mmCIF file of C-alpha atoms in Angstrom:
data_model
loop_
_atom_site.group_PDB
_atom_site.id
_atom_site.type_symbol
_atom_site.label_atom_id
_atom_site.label_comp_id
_atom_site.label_asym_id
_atom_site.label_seq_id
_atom_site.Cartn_x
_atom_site.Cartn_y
_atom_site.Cartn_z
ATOM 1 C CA UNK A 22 -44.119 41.537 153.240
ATOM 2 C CA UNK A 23 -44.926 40.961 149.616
ATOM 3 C CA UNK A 24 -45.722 44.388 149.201
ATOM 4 C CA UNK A 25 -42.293 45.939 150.830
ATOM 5 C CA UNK A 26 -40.832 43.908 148.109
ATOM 6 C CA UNK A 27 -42.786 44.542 145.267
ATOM 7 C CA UNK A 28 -42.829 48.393 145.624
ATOM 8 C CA UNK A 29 -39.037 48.083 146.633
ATOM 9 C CA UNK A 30 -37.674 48.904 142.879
ATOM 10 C CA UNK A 31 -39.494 49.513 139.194
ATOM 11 C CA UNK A 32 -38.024 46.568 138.056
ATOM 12 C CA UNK A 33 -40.542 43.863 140.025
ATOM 13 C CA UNK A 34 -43.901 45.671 138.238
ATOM 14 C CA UNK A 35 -42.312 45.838 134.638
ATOM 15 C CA UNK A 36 -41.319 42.064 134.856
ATOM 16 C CA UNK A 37 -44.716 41.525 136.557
ATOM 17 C CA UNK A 38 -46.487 43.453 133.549
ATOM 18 C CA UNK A 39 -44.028 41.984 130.651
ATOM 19 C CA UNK A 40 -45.443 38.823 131.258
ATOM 20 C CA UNK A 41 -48.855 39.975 129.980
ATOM 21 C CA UNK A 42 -47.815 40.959 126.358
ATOM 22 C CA UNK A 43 -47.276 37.630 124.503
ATOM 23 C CA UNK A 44 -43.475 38.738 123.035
ATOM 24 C CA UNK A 45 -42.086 39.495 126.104
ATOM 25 C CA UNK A 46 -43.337 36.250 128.010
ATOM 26 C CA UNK A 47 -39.456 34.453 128.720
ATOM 27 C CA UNK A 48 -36.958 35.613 131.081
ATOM 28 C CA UNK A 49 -34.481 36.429 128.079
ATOM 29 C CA UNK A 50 -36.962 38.491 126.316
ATOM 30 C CA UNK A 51 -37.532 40.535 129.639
ATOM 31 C CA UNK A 52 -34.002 40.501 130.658
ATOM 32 C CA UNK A 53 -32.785 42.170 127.119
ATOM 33 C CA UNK A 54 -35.698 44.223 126.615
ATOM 34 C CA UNK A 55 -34.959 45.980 130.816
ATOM 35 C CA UNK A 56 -31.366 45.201 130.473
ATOM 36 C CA UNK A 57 -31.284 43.203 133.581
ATOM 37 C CA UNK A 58 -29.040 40.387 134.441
ATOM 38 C CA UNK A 59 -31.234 37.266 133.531
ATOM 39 C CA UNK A 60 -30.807 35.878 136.869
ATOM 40 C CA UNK A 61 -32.507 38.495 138.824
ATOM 41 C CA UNK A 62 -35.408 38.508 135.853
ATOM 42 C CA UNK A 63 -35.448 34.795 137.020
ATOM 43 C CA UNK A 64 -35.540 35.434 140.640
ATOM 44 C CA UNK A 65 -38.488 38.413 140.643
ATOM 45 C CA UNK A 66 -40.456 35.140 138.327
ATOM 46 C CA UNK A 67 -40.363 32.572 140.977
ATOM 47 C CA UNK A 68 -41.373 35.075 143.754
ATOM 48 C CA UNK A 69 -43.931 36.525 141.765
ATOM 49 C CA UNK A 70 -45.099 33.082 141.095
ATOM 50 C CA UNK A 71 -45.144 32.377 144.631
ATOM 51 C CA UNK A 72 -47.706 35.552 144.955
ATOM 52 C CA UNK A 73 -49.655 33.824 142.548
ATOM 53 C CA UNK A 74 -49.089 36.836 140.399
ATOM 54 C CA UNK A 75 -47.737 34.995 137.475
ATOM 55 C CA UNK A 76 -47.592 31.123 136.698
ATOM 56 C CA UNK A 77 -44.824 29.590 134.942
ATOM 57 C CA UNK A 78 -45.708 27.966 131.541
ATOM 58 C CA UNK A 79 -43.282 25.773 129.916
ATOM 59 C CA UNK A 80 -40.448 28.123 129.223
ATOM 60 C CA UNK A 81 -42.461 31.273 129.667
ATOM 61 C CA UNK A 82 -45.048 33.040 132.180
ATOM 62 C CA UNK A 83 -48.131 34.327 131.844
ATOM 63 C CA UNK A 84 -49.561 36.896 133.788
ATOM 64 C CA UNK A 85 -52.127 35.859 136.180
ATOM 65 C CA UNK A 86 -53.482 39.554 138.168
ATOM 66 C CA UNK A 87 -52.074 41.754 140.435
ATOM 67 C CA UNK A 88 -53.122 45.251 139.386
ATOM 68 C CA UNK A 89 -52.220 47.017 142.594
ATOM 69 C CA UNK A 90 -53.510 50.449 143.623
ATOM 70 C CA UNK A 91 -52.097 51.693 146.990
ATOM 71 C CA UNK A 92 -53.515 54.077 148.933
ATOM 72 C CA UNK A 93 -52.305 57.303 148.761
ATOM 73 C CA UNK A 94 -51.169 56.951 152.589
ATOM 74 C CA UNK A 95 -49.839 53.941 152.238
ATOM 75 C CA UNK A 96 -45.937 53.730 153.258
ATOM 76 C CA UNK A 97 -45.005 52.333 149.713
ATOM 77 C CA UNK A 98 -46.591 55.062 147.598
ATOM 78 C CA UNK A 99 -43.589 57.667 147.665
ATOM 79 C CA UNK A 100 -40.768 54.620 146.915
ATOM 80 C CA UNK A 101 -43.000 53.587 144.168
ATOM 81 C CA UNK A 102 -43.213 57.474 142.629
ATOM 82 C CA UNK A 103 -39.344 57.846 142.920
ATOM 83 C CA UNK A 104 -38.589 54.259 141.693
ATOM 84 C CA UNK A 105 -40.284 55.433 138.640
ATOM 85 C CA UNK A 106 -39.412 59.240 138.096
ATOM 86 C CA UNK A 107 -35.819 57.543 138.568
ATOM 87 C CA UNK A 108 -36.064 55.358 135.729
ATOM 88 C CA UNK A 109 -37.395 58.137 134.009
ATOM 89 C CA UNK A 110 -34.097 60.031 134.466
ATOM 90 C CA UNK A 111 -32.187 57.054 133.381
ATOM 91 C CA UNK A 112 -34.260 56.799 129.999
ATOM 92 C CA UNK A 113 -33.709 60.852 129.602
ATOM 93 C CA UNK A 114 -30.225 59.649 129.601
ATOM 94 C CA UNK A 115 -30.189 57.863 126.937
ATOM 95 C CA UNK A 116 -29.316 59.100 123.568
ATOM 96 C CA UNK A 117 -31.461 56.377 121.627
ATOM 97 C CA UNK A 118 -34.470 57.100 123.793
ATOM 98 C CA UNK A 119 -37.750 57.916 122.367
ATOM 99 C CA UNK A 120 -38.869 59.063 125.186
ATOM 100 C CA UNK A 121 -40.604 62.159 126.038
ATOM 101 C CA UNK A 122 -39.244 64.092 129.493
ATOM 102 C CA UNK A 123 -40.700 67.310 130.077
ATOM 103 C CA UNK A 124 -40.271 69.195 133.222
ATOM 104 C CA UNK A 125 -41.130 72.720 134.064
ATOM 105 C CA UNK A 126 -41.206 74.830 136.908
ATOM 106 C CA UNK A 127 -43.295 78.004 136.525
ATOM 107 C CA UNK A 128 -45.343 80.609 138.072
ATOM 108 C CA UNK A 129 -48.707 81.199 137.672
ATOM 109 C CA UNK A 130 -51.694 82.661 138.873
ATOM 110 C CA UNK A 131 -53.566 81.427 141.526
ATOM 111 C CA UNK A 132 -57.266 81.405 140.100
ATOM 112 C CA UNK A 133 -55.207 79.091 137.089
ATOM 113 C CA UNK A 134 -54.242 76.733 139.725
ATOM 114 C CA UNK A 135 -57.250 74.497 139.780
ATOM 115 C CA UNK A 136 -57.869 74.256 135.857
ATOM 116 C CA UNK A 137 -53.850 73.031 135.989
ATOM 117 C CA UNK A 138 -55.502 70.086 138.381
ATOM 118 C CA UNK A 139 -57.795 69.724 135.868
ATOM 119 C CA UNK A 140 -55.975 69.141 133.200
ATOM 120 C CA UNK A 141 -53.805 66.930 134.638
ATOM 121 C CA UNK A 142 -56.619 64.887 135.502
ATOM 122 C CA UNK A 143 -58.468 64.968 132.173
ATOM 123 C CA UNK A 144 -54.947 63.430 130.971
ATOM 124 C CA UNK A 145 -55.040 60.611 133.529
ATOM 125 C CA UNK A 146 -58.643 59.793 132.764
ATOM 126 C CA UNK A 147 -57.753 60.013 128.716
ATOM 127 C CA UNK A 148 -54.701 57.610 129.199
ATOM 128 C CA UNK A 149 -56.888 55.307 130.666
ATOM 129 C CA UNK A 150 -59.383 55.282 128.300
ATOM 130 C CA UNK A 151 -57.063 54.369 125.967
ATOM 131 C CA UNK A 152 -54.938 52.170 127.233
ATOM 132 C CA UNK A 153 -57.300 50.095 129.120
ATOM 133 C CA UNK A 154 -58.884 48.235 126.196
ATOM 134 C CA UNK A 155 -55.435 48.105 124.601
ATOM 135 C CA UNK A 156 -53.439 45.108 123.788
ATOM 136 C CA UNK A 157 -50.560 44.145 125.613
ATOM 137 C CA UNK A 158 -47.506 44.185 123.268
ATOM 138 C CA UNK A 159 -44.981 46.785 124.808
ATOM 139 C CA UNK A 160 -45.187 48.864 128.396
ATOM 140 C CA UNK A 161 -44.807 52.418 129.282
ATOM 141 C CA UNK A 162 -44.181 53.888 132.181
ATOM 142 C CA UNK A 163 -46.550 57.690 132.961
ATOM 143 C CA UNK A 164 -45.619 59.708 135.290
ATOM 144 C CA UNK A 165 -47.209 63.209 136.076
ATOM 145 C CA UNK A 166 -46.485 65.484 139.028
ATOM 146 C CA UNK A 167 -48.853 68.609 139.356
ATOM 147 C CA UNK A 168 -47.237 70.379 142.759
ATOM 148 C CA UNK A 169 -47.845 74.041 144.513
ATOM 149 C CA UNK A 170 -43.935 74.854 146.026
#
C-alpha cells in the first residue's frame, strides 16, 4: 500500500516536503538539491500526486498535505528511523557537510536516567516550537535516539 511505499526510503518524504518551500518546487531543483536522478524525482511526483499528496502545477508542484505520524507499533516505524539515521551517515560522510552528527555511548547513573528522557523531550517539544510556524525554504532532517543497552 501507499504507505509500504512511502516509508520504503527517505527519499519519497524529502521530495514530498521539497515541494512545500517555493525554491525547491520543480523536479530539477529537487533532483540537484538530493542528488537524485531526475527521473526517479519524476516518478515519486506522479505517485505522490496520485495520493493526492501533491498536485502538479504547470512545471512545478505544490504541496497539498500529508503530514504522517505512525504509530509507534506500526510495521513502518523502524524502516522509517533507519532510512533516516542512514542518510544521516551518508551526510557525516561528506566533507562539505554542515551537518552536525553527534553520537555517544556512555554510562550513567540510574536516578540520571529519566532527566536524560527529559531532556530529550524538552528538545523535541523546542524544535517544534520553532519550526512549526517557520517558513518553508530548506528541510532538515532530526533525528534523536535516547536508548538504555
Amino acid at each position: 500500500g501507499q504507505e509500504a511505499v512511502y516509508f520504503s526510503a527517505w527519499h519519497w518524504s524529502a521530495i514530498h516536503f521539497f515541494t512545500s518551500c517555493p525554491s525547491y518546487q520543480t523536479a530539477d531543483a529537487i533532483a540537484a538539491k538530493l542528488s537524485l536522478n531526475k527521473s526517479l524525482v519524476i516518478h515519486c511526483l506522479h505517485l505522490l500526486e496520485s495520493w493526492g499528496l501533491v498536485r502538479g502545477k504547470g512545471k512545478g508542484w505544490a504541496y497539498l498535505s500529508g503530514e504522517f505520524h505512525l504509530d509507534k507499533d506500526s510495521p513502518f516505524v523502524i524502516q522509517h528511523h533507519s532510512n533516516w539515521r542512514a542518510r544521516g551517515v551518508l551526510d557525516a560522510q561528506d566533507p562539505k557537510s554542515k551537518g552536525i552528527h553527534y553520537t555517544n555511548v556512555q554510562t550513567l547513573a540510574r536516578k540520571d536516567l529519566p532527566g536524560l528522557r527529559a531532556l530529550a523531550l524538552q528538545f523535541i517539544s523546542q524544535c517544534n516550537e520553532l519550526l512549526g510556524p517557520s517558513e518553508a525554504e530548506e528541510q532538515v532532517a532530526i533525528t534523536c535516539d535516547v536508548f538504555e543497552l
